[in-house]
């Protein structure tokens, strides 16, 4: 499948956010910690959810949809502790199954997870935490085997903040014996959504001041009904679509508390936005100004947003800089933006203390990885034909195509479908000229 996008059409209207992609499939996994059937409301219809459905079904769990954006997950029939390799390669969340599988079977076997190729994902942070809880972790023939009779509460400090690592450890600790304290834990809203979901199931999880999470283990969890938070990545995508097409879009149910760093950058760039009880209105009000940004774990500027911001930078007056400090490599979109006419140069930042400045493991860095780009704008973008390399790069190219002259053709759009529900259909509602073709 591919997208054909005719650029130059300002976007207008309103769009309502679906459930958070980074929460939907993870709460599906967390539901397996309870005996019986839980119900998730406002889940996203994206490929990552479909893959998670298949994994749960392969393990013996039950999945059914009913009503609008409602998913039932039943753990009663779980019978396997091995995640199929083919399915794990399509998802980056396979480590999160460890907690539910250890609680049920005292063991879990999982292949290396897949997902976007945006730099090495530091799985050592996940497994170090599991080992601290008393699990034994072995690696053989491309698989991890994790075993433990019952996990024991512990104190664990992440050397580097890890979003999925924090979630993996929380899900393992909720049914452990005793109290677990996680230091340098992730602060992302999706982590809080997981905590709220588990607490509603009967877990005892508290956030303490700073990056500290305290978990008192319980003997069992009960099924529940829970509504997933709106997707902040989707909110940023539609906001930028409005700005780069010089349009005016209301993003209903967008939460400004989850978007504070993004809104702060919009303010510095001179972009228009208004916060109301309906959500947030994003609109073009004047020529945009160049700004500098550095990606950081929440509450900093999210790494998922920096590729999208590059399109804004290409339409802003002056020299913008983007430094990627969370992943070793996340500039796969740059060559295609350059082909479209963007003026982009790579550079290597020189922080005083790279160990504390970068959130990735320095041992995973490579000389060929550039961690910063300079963008001179504004420039007129022109249409190209391109292959989508990953999810956020794909969204970036869609946004660039919306503001470009001519018809852009994007192939390999399955990456985009991993994280966006009906992106082309929803953009058409706002006036975009985009079609999905064979």
XYZ file of C-alpha atoms in Angstrom:
438
model
C 0.000 0.000 0.000
C 1.026 3.597 -0.538
C -0.165 7.155 0.032
C -0.626 9.715 -2.720
C -0.642 13.206 -1.233
C -1.364 16.437 -3.091
C 0.172 19.225 -1.039
C -0.634 22.884 -0.553
C -4.099 22.515 0.991
C -4.636 24.299 4.361
C -6.279 22.038 6.946
C -9.375 23.190 8.836
C -11.841 21.603 11.228
C -11.770 19.488 14.360
C -10.437 16.036 15.156
C -10.995 13.861 18.224
C -8.053 11.889 19.586
C -8.117 8.131 19.933
C -6.623 6.216 22.844
C -2.884 6.526 23.415
C -0.930 4.149 21.206
C 1.786 3.822 23.844
C -0.842 2.811 26.404
C -3.402 0.750 24.464
C -1.365 -2.370 23.763
C 0.469 -2.190 27.099
C -2.758 -2.119 29.119
C -3.904 -5.138 27.106
C -0.843 -6.977 28.418
C -1.373 -5.689 31.956
C -4.933 -7.051 31.888
C -3.414 -10.558 31.871
C -2.258 -10.012 35.466
C -5.864 -10.432 36.675
C -7.870 -13.647 36.576
C -10.900 -13.106 34.348
C -12.061 -10.539 31.809
C -11.173 -6.835 31.805
C -12.630 -4.204 29.515
C -10.628 -1.401 27.892
C -12.421 1.643 26.500
C -11.064 4.086 23.890
C -8.429 1.671 22.588
C -6.643 2.506 19.324
C -7.230 0.501 16.168
C -3.575 0.322 15.158
C -1.252 -2.451 14.043
C 0.547 -2.656 17.414
C -2.808 -3.448 19.026
C -3.530 -6.077 16.369
C -0.138 -7.722 16.964
C -0.737 -7.720 20.732
C -4.130 -9.352 20.134
C -2.413 -12.129 18.185
C 0.223 -12.646 20.888
C -2.405 -12.869 23.641
C -4.451 -15.306 21.549
C -1.351 -17.429 20.876
C -0.810 -17.671 24.644
C -4.378 -18.895 25.149
C -5.967 -15.613 26.217
C -9.291 -14.384 24.919
C -9.807 -11.186 22.933
C -13.058 -9.765 21.611
C -14.305 -6.375 20.468
C -17.761 -5.013 21.232
C -19.214 -1.565 20.810
C -17.191 1.490 19.885
C -13.460 1.260 20.714
C -14.122 -1.355 23.410
C -11.905 -4.391 23.888
C -12.420 -7.358 26.224
C -9.310 -9.243 27.408
C -9.770 -12.573 29.210
C -6.770 -14.211 30.872
C -8.581 -17.342 32.084
C -7.406 -19.576 29.254
C -3.682 -18.734 29.297
C -1.758 -21.939 28.624
C 1.584 -20.959 27.082
C 4.559 -18.959 28.361
C 6.360 -18.673 24.998
C 5.816 -15.679 22.713
C 5.981 -16.665 19.015
C 9.080 -15.269 17.333
C 7.245 -13.995 14.252
C 4.852 -11.925 16.363
C 7.547 -10.603 18.720
C 9.466 -9.258 15.719
C 6.478 -7.041 14.926
C 6.305 -5.465 18.399
C 8.704 -3.747 20.797
C 6.650 -4.630 23.886
C 7.324 -8.346 24.240
C 9.341 -7.824 27.453
C 6.185 -6.519 29.116
C 4.675 -10.008 28.962
C 7.276 -11.193 31.493
C 5.319 -10.021 34.553
C 2.017 -11.729 33.672
C 3.735 -14.917 32.477
C 5.981 -15.208 35.544
C 2.958 -14.710 37.796
C 1.060 -17.472 35.979
C 3.726 -19.974 34.901
C 6.879 -18.998 36.860
C 8.671 -18.662 33.533
C 8.558 -16.726 30.273
C 10.297 -17.285 26.937
C 10.486 -14.376 24.533
C 12.429 -13.503 21.377
C 14.167 -10.206 20.839
C 11.472 -7.538 20.340
C 11.004 -5.705 17.058
C 9.532 -2.257 16.353
C 11.167 0.746 14.707
C 14.841 0.687 13.763
C 15.708 3.901 15.594
C 18.818 2.863 17.423
C 19.510 0.050 19.827
C 16.766 -0.387 22.430
C 18.498 -0.912 25.805
C 16.948 -4.192 27.004
C 19.606 -4.464 29.698
C 17.597 -1.926 31.704
C 14.583 -4.253 31.643
C 16.487 -7.387 32.578
C 18.628 -5.739 35.255
C 15.408 -4.766 37.006
C 13.945 -8.261 36.687
C 17.147 -9.764 38.084
C 16.951 -7.390 41.047
C 13.478 -8.807 41.735
C 14.983 -12.292 41.848
C 14.395 -13.504 38.311
C 16.946 -15.591 36.438
C 17.520 -14.417 32.861
C 19.161 -16.635 30.238
C 19.755 -15.975 26.542
C 19.905 -18.777 23.988
C 19.368 -19.044 20.222
C 17.838 -15.575 19.956
C 15.447 -16.109 22.884
C 15.371 -14.880 26.473
C 14.190 -17.267 29.172
C 13.126 -15.663 32.453
C 12.343 -17.864 35.466
C 11.438 -17.339 39.123
C 9.265 -19.144 41.691
C 8.063 -15.809 43.091
C 9.559 -12.391 42.656
C 10.735 -10.549 45.767
C 10.399 -6.827 46.425
C 13.590 -4.829 46.041
C 15.103 -1.385 45.560
C 16.231 -0.742 42.016
C 17.667 2.326 40.295
C 17.621 2.712 36.526
C 21.027 3.944 35.379
C 19.183 5.706 32.546
C 15.476 6.478 32.543
C 13.502 3.867 30.601
C 9.837 4.260 29.643
C 9.108 0.632 28.725
C 11.629 -0.620 31.282
C 9.715 1.160 34.055
C 6.457 -0.373 32.836
C 7.986 -3.851 32.612
C 9.266 -3.593 36.183
C 5.959 -2.257 37.521
C 4.060 -5.158 35.968
C 6.517 -7.642 37.441
C 6.479 -6.074 40.922
C 2.712 -5.753 41.485
C 2.389 -9.463 42.361
C 5.831 -9.804 43.972
C 6.284 -10.492 47.662
C 7.093 -7.341 49.637
C 7.737 -3.758 48.570
C 9.611 -2.602 45.478
C 11.032 0.904 45.115
C 11.994 2.048 41.616
C 14.351 5.033 41.446
C 14.881 7.148 38.325
C 11.552 5.837 37.022
C 9.927 7.237 33.884
C 7.413 10.079 34.302
C 5.516 9.636 31.031
C 1.700 10.016 31.125
C 1.353 6.504 29.694
C 3.226 5.132 32.724
C 0.735 6.911 34.972
C -2.088 5.423 32.908
C -0.668 1.949 33.554
C -0.357 2.722 37.272
C -3.958 3.948 37.431
C -5.186 0.853 35.587
C -3.308 -1.530 37.874
C -4.425 0.304 41.016
C -8.014 0.021 39.819
C -7.367 -3.730 39.554
C -6.245 -3.806 43.187
C -2.516 -3.041 42.961
C -0.798 -0.793 45.500
C 1.385 1.604 43.530
C 2.345 5.120 44.592
C 4.441 7.828 42.987
C 6.761 9.538 45.428
C 8.402 12.969 44.904
C 11.002 12.847 42.161
C 11.353 9.856 39.870
C 10.384 7.313 42.542
C 7.658 4.664 42.343
C 6.771 2.494 45.342
C 4.958 -0.807 44.772
C 3.606 -2.991 47.566
C 3.016 -6.466 46.189
C -0.448 -8.038 46.454
C -1.577 -11.656 46.115
C -3.982 -11.135 43.224
C -5.597 -8.555 40.973
C -9.208 -8.355 39.843
C -10.555 -7.559 36.351
C -11.802 -4.028 35.766
C -13.205 -1.558 33.227
C -10.864 1.280 32.267
C -10.732 4.156 29.760
C -7.374 4.774 28.056
C -5.978 8.332 27.942
C -5.915 10.276 24.623
C -2.871 9.943 22.364
C -0.474 12.886 22.797
C 1.596 11.882 19.744
C -1.522 12.075 17.609
C -2.267 15.510 19.087
C 1.178 16.801 18.101
C 0.828 15.345 14.599
C -2.443 17.168 13.889
C -1.131 20.347 15.503
C 1.874 20.382 13.188
C -0.313 19.506 10.191
C -2.324 22.660 10.897
C 0.785 24.835 11.230
C 2.740 23.666 8.174
C -0.338 23.979 5.918
C -1.166 27.398 7.432
C -4.489 26.028 8.644
C -6.623 26.013 11.801
C -7.473 22.755 13.595
C -9.118 22.006 16.939
C -7.752 18.845 18.566
C -10.559 17.733 20.845
C -9.745 16.159 24.236
C -6.033 17.070 23.929
C -4.511 17.372 27.416
C -2.229 20.427 27.778
C -0.564 18.882 30.835
C 0.774 16.061 28.655
C 1.917 18.510 25.965
C 3.593 21.208 28.078
C 7.045 20.987 26.446
C 5.494 21.016 22.961
C 3.281 24.008 23.743
C 6.286 25.831 25.187
C 8.176 25.351 21.921
C 5.148 26.484 19.895
C 5.085 29.664 21.953
C 8.771 30.318 21.265
C 8.205 29.700 17.540
C 5.296 32.145 17.413
C 2.698 29.515 16.536
C -0.941 30.015 17.438
C -2.712 27.839 19.994
C -5.586 28.260 22.430
C -6.513 25.949 25.308
C -10.208 25.472 26.068
C -12.570 23.014 27.721
C -12.882 21.353 24.294
C -9.168 20.618 23.945
C -6.607 22.757 22.090
C -6.931 24.859 18.940
C -3.787 25.043 16.780
C -3.549 27.644 14.036
C -1.106 29.551 11.849
C -1.083 33.225 12.841
C 2.279 34.570 11.624
C 5.568 33.455 10.056
C 7.214 30.911 12.342
C 10.537 31.562 14.076
C 13.452 29.126 14.322
C 14.043 27.522 17.726
C 16.474 25.061 19.309
C 15.323 21.824 20.900
C 16.852 18.866 22.724
C 14.848 15.675 23.178
C 14.553 14.413 26.744
C 12.457 11.934 28.721
C 9.155 13.372 29.947
C 8.541 16.115 31.004
C 11.077 17.165 28.366
C 10.472 17.349 24.617
C 9.537 13.844 23.500
C 11.840 11.987 21.113
C 8.815 10.899 19.039
C 8.076 14.553 18.275
C 11.470 15.676 16.957
C 11.071 14.195 13.437
C 7.696 15.944 13.150
C 9.179 19.230 14.368
C 11.773 19.088 11.592
C 8.965 19.907 9.146
C 8.032 22.951 11.254
C 11.709 23.968 11.297
C 11.881 23.771 7.500
C 9.084 26.353 7.358
C 10.507 28.605 10.097
C 12.643 31.687 9.555
C 16.264 31.283 10.651
C 18.501 28.489 11.931
C 16.798 25.726 13.923
C 18.720 23.012 15.749
C 17.478 19.610 16.865
C 19.534 17.404 19.184
C 18.439 13.796 19.704
C 19.535 12.836 23.215
C 17.245 9.845 23.852
C 18.067 7.480 20.966
C 21.418 6.848 19.313
C 19.931 7.204 15.846
C 16.649 8.876 14.884
C 17.269 10.948 11.781
C 16.242 8.409 9.136
C 13.840 10.965 7.674
C 16.523 13.562 6.855
C 17.584 12.340 3.367
C 13.988 12.459 2.107
C 13.343 15.910 3.569
C 16.515 17.108 1.838
C 15.218 15.659 -1.442
C 12.055 17.694 -0.898
C 14.148 20.851 -0.613
C 14.802 21.205 3.107
C 18.209 22.670 3.996
C 19.548 20.294 6.648
C 23.066 19.616 7.886
C 24.213 17.087 10.467
C 26.432 18.074 13.369
C 27.829 16.400 16.456
C 26.881 18.115 19.740
C 29.645 18.558 22.315
C 27.998 18.384 25.757
C 30.194 18.864 28.821
C 29.150 15.499 30.251
C 27.857 13.099 27.563
C 27.093 10.425 30.177
C 24.447 12.564 31.850
C 23.392 14.525 28.738
C 22.434 11.472 26.680
C 19.765 9.029 27.855
C 21.053 6.174 25.688
C 23.888 3.875 26.711
C 27.136 5.403 25.451
C 28.391 1.883 24.747
C 25.682 1.644 22.064
C 26.888 4.796 20.296
C 28.797 4.598 17.025
C 31.071 7.126 15.255
C 28.684 7.214 12.279
C 25.720 8.235 14.458
C 25.119 11.980 14.305
C 23.049 13.351 17.183
C 22.172 16.811 15.896
C 20.847 18.578 12.808
C 20.739 22.214 11.702
C 17.803 23.346 9.563
C 17.763 26.658 7.698
C 14.347 27.954 6.722
C 11.968 28.740 5.383
C 12.177 26.664 2.214
C 9.526 25.567 -0.246
C 9.153 21.804 -0.243
C 8.440 19.860 -3.426
C 6.894 16.438 -3.921
C 8.947 13.232 -4.085
C 8.486 9.466 -4.171
C 9.880 7.749 -1.061
C 9.923 4.580 1.036
C 8.792 5.007 4.647
C 11.653 3.797 6.935
C 9.819 3.817 10.292
C 6.715 5.095 12.074
C 7.691 8.661 13.008
C 9.704 9.200 9.828
C 6.589 8.135 7.929
C 4.445 10.648 9.794
C 7.112 13.286 9.147
C 7.001 12.665 5.401
C 3.195 12.842 5.421
C 3.357 16.245 7.139
C 6.019 17.463 4.721
C 3.949 16.248 1.771
C 0.893 18.153 3.024
C 2.858 21.413 2.797
C 4.787 20.558 -0.394
C 4.052 21.510 -3.986
C 2.916 18.619 -6.176
C 1.983 14.996 -5.527
C 4.102 12.976 -3.085
C 3.976 9.172 -3.179
C 4.907 7.303 0.021
C 5.368 3.540 -0.109
C 5.716 0.982 2.710
C 3.073 2.789 4.779
C 2.543 -0.229 7.069
C 5.005 1.524 9.417
C 2.575 4.442 9.691
C -0.354 2.105 10.357
C 1.555 0.751 13.366
C 0.963 3.977 15.237
C -1.859 5.890 13.529
C -5.468 4.833 13.144
C -6.828 5.713 9.695
C -4.415 8.637 9.320
C -5.378 9.280 5.704
C -9.113 9.192 6.419
C -8.813 11.545 9.375
C -6.637 13.985 7.420
C -9.213 13.968 4.616
C -11.816 15.092 7.176
C -9.665 18.195 7.655
C -9.439 18.867 3.919
C -6.205 17.081 3.008
C -5.894 15.588 -0.463
C -4.537 12.162 0.465
C -5.507 8.725 -0.778
C -4.461 5.163 0.004
C -3.829 3.033 -3.095
C -2.481 -0.406 -3.921
